[in-house]
Amino acid sequence: MTSQVPMPTRVALVTGATSGIGAEAARRLHHDGHAVLLSGRCGERGEALAGEFGRDNACFVPADLTRDGEPDRLLEHAVDRFGRVDVVVNNAAADHTGELLYVPAAEIRDTFEINTFAAIAVLQAAGRAMRQSGGSIVNVTSRLATVGVPTMGVYSASKGAMKALTAAAAVELAPYNIRVNAVAPGMTRTPLYEAWLSSRKNPEAAARQVADRIPLGRPATPQDVAHAIAFLASPNADYITGITLPVDGGYTAQ
């Protein structure tokens, strides 16, 4: 007789889970007892992370969220694999920099396709999957949804749209007991940040300059952001919805 694997108490889907904030959010949620469906474009990193968690309560599903139907497919996979979905971390995104007056229209469209349109589609699919039992959706926005930084205008606009949607969706989905919140990371020591730092003529001076602009004196770590995501996803935040929580060391409080 074969024993059946017990169903997990909570199930989370994390998009953009193969590096940086997404990977750490998945690790934290798994540590907190969630089964985790990981999604991203890098199959090698995604499979390695799922293996780290154990195949009974984690799996990786590659996805290009800009393709029609992909968000629904991910949610269906989570329900088929684990029985339901309780938490969705809407994290997949792409960076963009460029002098605002000269950003090509194609780059603007590409940035909004992943950072805004795909993220909206994930939120829609998550809400449909959670209508019967409720749940928590956590969008990952940015400090740049609130403050202006030169060359980051298009990225800021794409994340600002998600900040606005977070509040509107929280009100509209509240009757289904679906909470919608966001975290807004400041400068975070992701692989992208490390690559940027290493490209500077004087990385140490650049790192000091970044830290000096942050009241707490250092950039965030991916774990800092993951802790905030895990809180908003947890039953400890059951009466919190519609907020954007800055995780920026006081940067936007200045």
Short mmCIF file of C-alpha atoms in Angstrom, two decimals:
data_model
loop_
_atom_site.label_atom_id
_atom_site.label_comp_id
_atom_site.label_asym_id
_atom_site.label_seq_id
_atom_site.Cartn_x
_atom_site.Cartn_y
_atom_site.Cartn_z
CA MET A 1 0.00 0.00 0.00
CA THR A 2 1.37 3.43 -0.93
CA SER A 3 0.92 6.30 1.49
CA GLN A 4 -0.55 9.52 0.19
CA VAL A 5 1.34 12.77 0.65
CA PRO A 6 -0.71 14.97 3.02
CA MET A 7 -2.05 18.16 1.51
CA PRO A 8 -0.18 21.27 2.71
CA THR A 9 -1.90 23.70 5.05
CA ARG A 10 -1.22 26.69 2.76
CA VAL A 11 -0.14 27.08 -0.86
CA ALA A 12 1.76 29.97 -2.44
CA LEU A 13 2.56 30.91 -6.03
CA VAL A 14 5.58 33.17 -6.55
CA THR A 15 6.27 34.69 -9.96
CA GLY A 16 9.78 35.81 -10.88
CA ALA A 17 10.98 33.27 -8.34
CA THR A 18 14.32 32.26 -9.83
CA SER A 19 16.50 35.01 -8.32
CA GLY A 20 16.62 38.02 -6.03
CA ILE A 21 13.49 39.03 -4.14
CA GLY A 22 11.33 36.30 -5.70
CA ALA A 23 13.67 33.50 -4.69
CA GLU A 24 13.95 34.79 -1.12
CA ALA A 25 10.18 35.26 -0.86
CA ALA A 26 9.72 31.65 -1.94
CA ARG A 27 12.29 30.49 0.63
CA ARG A 28 10.58 32.45 3.41
CA LEU A 29 7.10 31.20 2.52
CA HIS A 30 8.38 27.64 2.34
CA HIS A 31 10.03 28.11 5.74
CA ASP A 32 6.67 29.32 7.07
CA GLY A 33 5.03 26.07 5.98
CA HIS A 34 3.69 26.83 2.51
CA ALA A 35 3.85 24.52 -0.43
CA VAL A 36 5.29 26.71 -3.18
CA LEU A 37 4.80 26.80 -6.92
CA LEU A 38 7.74 28.69 -8.41
CA SER A 39 7.50 30.44 -11.75
CA GLY A 40 10.09 32.16 -13.90
CA ARG A 41 11.98 32.05 -17.16
CA CYS A 42 15.21 30.40 -16.00
CA GLY A 43 14.49 26.67 -15.80
CA GLU A 44 17.86 25.73 -14.34
CA ARG A 45 17.57 28.08 -11.35
CA GLY A 46 13.89 27.30 -10.87
CA GLU A 47 14.40 23.55 -10.80
CA ALA A 48 17.33 23.94 -8.41
CA LEU A 49 15.22 26.00 -6.00
CA ALA A 50 12.34 23.53 -6.15
CA GLY A 51 14.82 20.75 -5.41
CA GLU A 52 16.09 22.71 -2.41
CA PHE A 53 12.56 22.72 -0.99
CA GLY A 54 11.75 19.08 -1.74
CA ARG A 55 9.50 17.84 -4.51
CA ASP A 56 6.59 16.91 -2.24
CA ASN A 57 5.79 20.52 -1.47
CA ALA A 58 7.41 22.55 -4.25
CA CYS A 59 7.49 22.59 -8.03
CA PHE A 60 8.77 24.86 -10.77
CA VAL A 61 6.68 25.83 -13.80
CA PRO A 62 8.41 27.88 -16.51
CA ALA A 63 6.25 30.69 -17.86
CA ASP A 64 6.35 33.77 -20.02
CA LEU A 65 3.66 35.84 -18.32
CA THR A 66 3.34 38.19 -21.29
CA ARG A 67 1.73 35.36 -23.28
CA ASP A 68 -2.05 35.16 -23.27
CA GLY A 69 -3.36 32.55 -20.87
CA GLU A 70 -0.10 31.94 -19.00
CA PRO A 71 -1.26 33.40 -15.65
CA ASP A 72 -4.40 31.25 -15.73
CA ARG A 73 -2.30 28.21 -16.57
CA LEU A 74 -0.08 28.84 -13.54
CA LEU A 75 -3.02 29.14 -11.17
CA GLU A 76 -4.62 26.01 -12.62
CA HIS A 77 -1.34 24.15 -12.16
CA ALA A 78 -1.16 25.24 -8.50
CA VAL A 79 -4.71 24.05 -7.86
CA ASP A 80 -4.16 20.78 -9.71
CA ARG A 81 -0.89 20.10 -7.88
CA PHE A 82 -1.71 21.26 -4.37
CA GLY A 83 -5.50 21.50 -4.22
CA ARG A 84 -5.84 25.28 -3.98
CA VAL A 85 -3.87 28.52 -3.77
CA ASP A 86 -3.83 30.82 -0.74
CA VAL A 87 -1.05 33.31 -1.55
CA VAL A 88 0.17 34.85 -4.79
CA VAL A 89 3.35 36.94 -4.82
CA ASN A 90 3.14 39.04 -7.98
CA ASN A 91 6.85 39.70 -8.37
CA ALA A 92 7.96 39.10 -11.99
CA ALA A 93 9.28 42.31 -13.55
CA ALA A 94 11.91 43.82 -15.81
CA ASP A 95 14.16 46.80 -15.13
CA HIS A 96 14.41 49.76 -17.47
CA THR A 97 16.57 52.87 -17.60
CA GLY A 98 16.76 55.53 -20.28
CA GLU A 99 16.58 59.27 -20.84
CA LEU A 100 12.84 59.88 -20.70
CA LEU A 101 12.54 62.16 -23.72
CA TYR A 102 14.18 59.59 -25.99
CA VAL A 103 12.89 56.21 -24.78
CA PRO A 104 11.67 54.33 -27.88
CA ALA A 105 8.00 53.40 -27.92
CA ALA A 106 8.91 49.72 -28.25
CA GLU A 107 10.87 49.84 -24.98
CA ILE A 108 7.95 51.52 -23.21
CA ARG A 109 5.57 48.83 -24.44
CA ASP A 110 7.96 46.02 -23.46
CA THR A 111 8.37 47.43 -19.94
CA PHE A 112 4.63 47.76 -19.43
CA GLU A 113 3.98 44.31 -20.90
CA ILE A 114 5.78 42.55 -18.05
CA ASN A 115 5.65 45.08 -15.20
CA THR A 116 2.02 46.14 -15.61
CA PHE A 117 -0.06 44.15 -18.11
CA ALA A 118 1.30 40.73 -17.12
CA ALA A 119 1.10 41.64 -13.43
CA ILE A 120 -2.53 42.68 -13.87
CA ALA A 121 -3.25 39.37 -15.60
CA VAL A 122 -1.65 37.48 -12.69
CA LEU A 123 -3.80 39.42 -10.22
CA GLN A 124 -6.93 38.66 -12.25
CA ALA A 125 -6.15 34.95 -12.45
CA ALA A 126 -5.33 34.84 -8.74
CA GLY A 127 -8.57 36.58 -7.82
CA ARG A 128 -10.63 34.16 -9.89
CA ALA A 129 -8.88 31.19 -8.26
CA MET A 130 -9.42 32.58 -4.74
CA ARG A 131 -13.06 33.66 -4.99
CA GLN A 132 -14.43 30.68 -3.08
CA SER A 133 -11.95 30.44 -0.20
CA GLY A 134 -10.25 33.85 -0.04
CA GLY A 135 -6.53 34.54 -0.04
CA SER A 136 -3.74 37.09 -0.15
CA ILE A 137 -2.17 38.76 -3.18
CA VAL A 138 1.08 40.67 -2.64
CA ASN A 139 2.26 42.87 -5.49
CA VAL A 140 5.90 43.91 -5.62
CA THR A 141 6.15 47.53 -6.71
CA SER A 142 9.04 49.93 -6.00
CA ARG A 143 10.08 53.06 -4.16
CA LEU A 144 10.05 54.53 -7.68
CA ALA A 145 6.25 54.29 -7.72
CA THR A 146 6.39 57.19 -5.23
CA VAL A 147 9.53 59.23 -5.93
CA GLY A 148 11.18 60.46 -9.10
CA VAL A 149 14.66 59.40 -10.18
CA PRO A 150 16.21 60.53 -13.48
CA THR A 151 16.29 57.90 -16.27
CA MET A 152 13.77 55.71 -14.39
CA GLY A 153 10.57 57.37 -15.60
CA VAL A 154 9.16 54.51 -17.67
CA TYR A 155 9.93 51.94 -14.98
CA SER A 156 8.41 54.26 -12.35
CA ALA A 157 5.22 54.61 -14.38
CA SER A 158 4.87 50.85 -14.81
CA LYS A 159 5.23 50.30 -11.06
CA GLY A 160 3.07 53.29 -10.17
CA ALA A 161 0.22 51.70 -12.09
CA MET A 162 0.52 48.59 -9.91
CA LYS A 163 0.51 50.69 -6.74
CA ALA A 164 -2.77 52.30 -7.82
CA LEU A 165 -4.23 48.94 -8.82
CA THR A 166 -3.36 47.48 -5.41
CA ALA A 167 -5.70 49.91 -3.65
CA ALA A 168 -8.51 49.52 -6.19
CA ALA A 169 -8.28 45.73 -6.26
CA ALA A 170 -8.28 45.55 -2.46
CA VAL A 171 -11.65 47.30 -2.33
CA GLU A 172 -13.18 45.34 -5.20
CA LEU A 173 -12.03 41.92 -4.00
CA ALA A 174 -12.73 42.42 -0.29
CA PRO A 175 -16.20 40.80 -0.54
CA TYR A 176 -14.44 37.58 -1.55
CA ASN A 177 -12.11 37.81 1.49
CA ILE A 178 -9.18 38.38 -0.87
CA ARG A 179 -6.63 40.79 0.54
CA VAL A 180 -4.46 42.77 -1.90
CA ASN A 181 -1.37 44.57 -0.66
CA ALA A 182 2.00 45.63 -2.04
CA VAL A 183 5.56 45.97 -0.89
CA ALA A 184 7.68 48.76 -2.32
CA PRO A 185 11.38 47.87 -2.04
CA GLY A 186 14.04 50.51 -2.11
CA MET A 187 17.50 49.83 -3.49
CA THR A 188 18.00 46.11 -2.88
CA ARG A 189 21.13 43.98 -3.15
CA THR A 190 19.83 41.75 -5.93
CA PRO A 191 22.07 40.30 -8.67
CA LEU A 192 20.98 43.26 -10.82
CA TYR A 193 22.23 45.71 -8.19
CA GLU A 194 25.50 43.82 -7.80
CA ALA A 195 26.03 43.89 -11.57
CA TRP A 196 25.37 47.63 -11.64
CA LEU A 197 27.78 48.18 -8.75
CA SER A 198 30.54 46.18 -10.42
CA SER A 199 30.15 48.26 -13.58
CA ARG A 200 31.03 51.49 -11.75
CA LYS A 201 34.54 52.90 -12.01
CA ASN A 202 34.74 52.93 -8.22
CA PRO A 203 32.29 50.36 -6.81
CA GLU A 204 33.14 51.16 -3.19
CA ALA A 205 32.43 54.86 -3.70
CA ALA A 206 29.20 54.06 -5.54
CA ALA A 207 28.08 51.76 -2.69
CA ARG A 208 28.81 54.50 -0.14
CA GLN A 209 26.86 57.02 -2.19
CA VAL A 210 23.84 54.70 -2.30
CA ALA A 211 24.02 54.00 1.45
CA ASP A 212 24.39 57.69 2.32
CA ARG A 213 21.00 58.43 0.71
CA ILE A 214 19.20 55.89 2.90
CA PRO A 215 18.38 56.89 6.50
CA LEU A 216 19.16 53.38 7.82
CA GLY A 217 22.52 53.55 6.05
CA ARG A 218 22.38 50.48 3.80
CA PRO A 219 20.44 48.99 0.89
CA ALA A 220 17.85 46.33 1.58
CA THR A 221 18.66 42.66 1.26
CA PRO A 222 16.27 40.37 -0.61
CA GLN A 223 15.55 38.78 2.77
CA ASP A 224 14.37 42.15 4.15
CA VAL A 225 11.79 42.36 1.40
CA ALA A 226 10.85 38.70 1.74
CA HIS A 227 10.06 39.19 5.44
CA ALA A 228 7.61 41.98 4.57
CA ILE A 229 5.99 39.88 1.86
CA ALA A 230 5.61 36.95 4.25
CA PHE A 231 3.98 39.16 6.85
CA LEU A 232 1.41 40.57 4.43
CA ALA A 233 0.70 37.05 3.16
CA SER A 234 0.24 35.64 6.65
CA PRO A 235 -2.80 35.36 8.94
CA ASN A 236 -1.08 37.98 11.12
CA ALA A 237 -2.12 40.53 8.47
CA ASP A 238 -5.71 39.32 8.11
CA TYR A 239 -7.12 42.82 8.68
CA ILE A 240 -4.68 44.61 6.38
CA THR A 241 -5.60 45.25 2.76
CA GLY A 242 -5.00 47.98 0.20
CA ILE A 243 -1.67 49.20 1.56
CA THR A 244 1.73 49.65 -0.02
CA LEU A 245 4.42 48.88 2.55
CA PRO A 246 7.75 50.65 1.91
CA VAL A 247 10.78 48.43 2.53
CA ASP A 248 13.36 51.11 1.83
CA GLY A 249 15.21 51.98 5.03
CA GLY A 250 13.35 55.29 5.30
CA TYR A 251 14.21 56.52 1.80
CA THR A 252 10.69 57.67 0.90
CA ALA A 253 10.10 59.10 4.40
CA GLN A 254 12.58 61.90 3.73
#
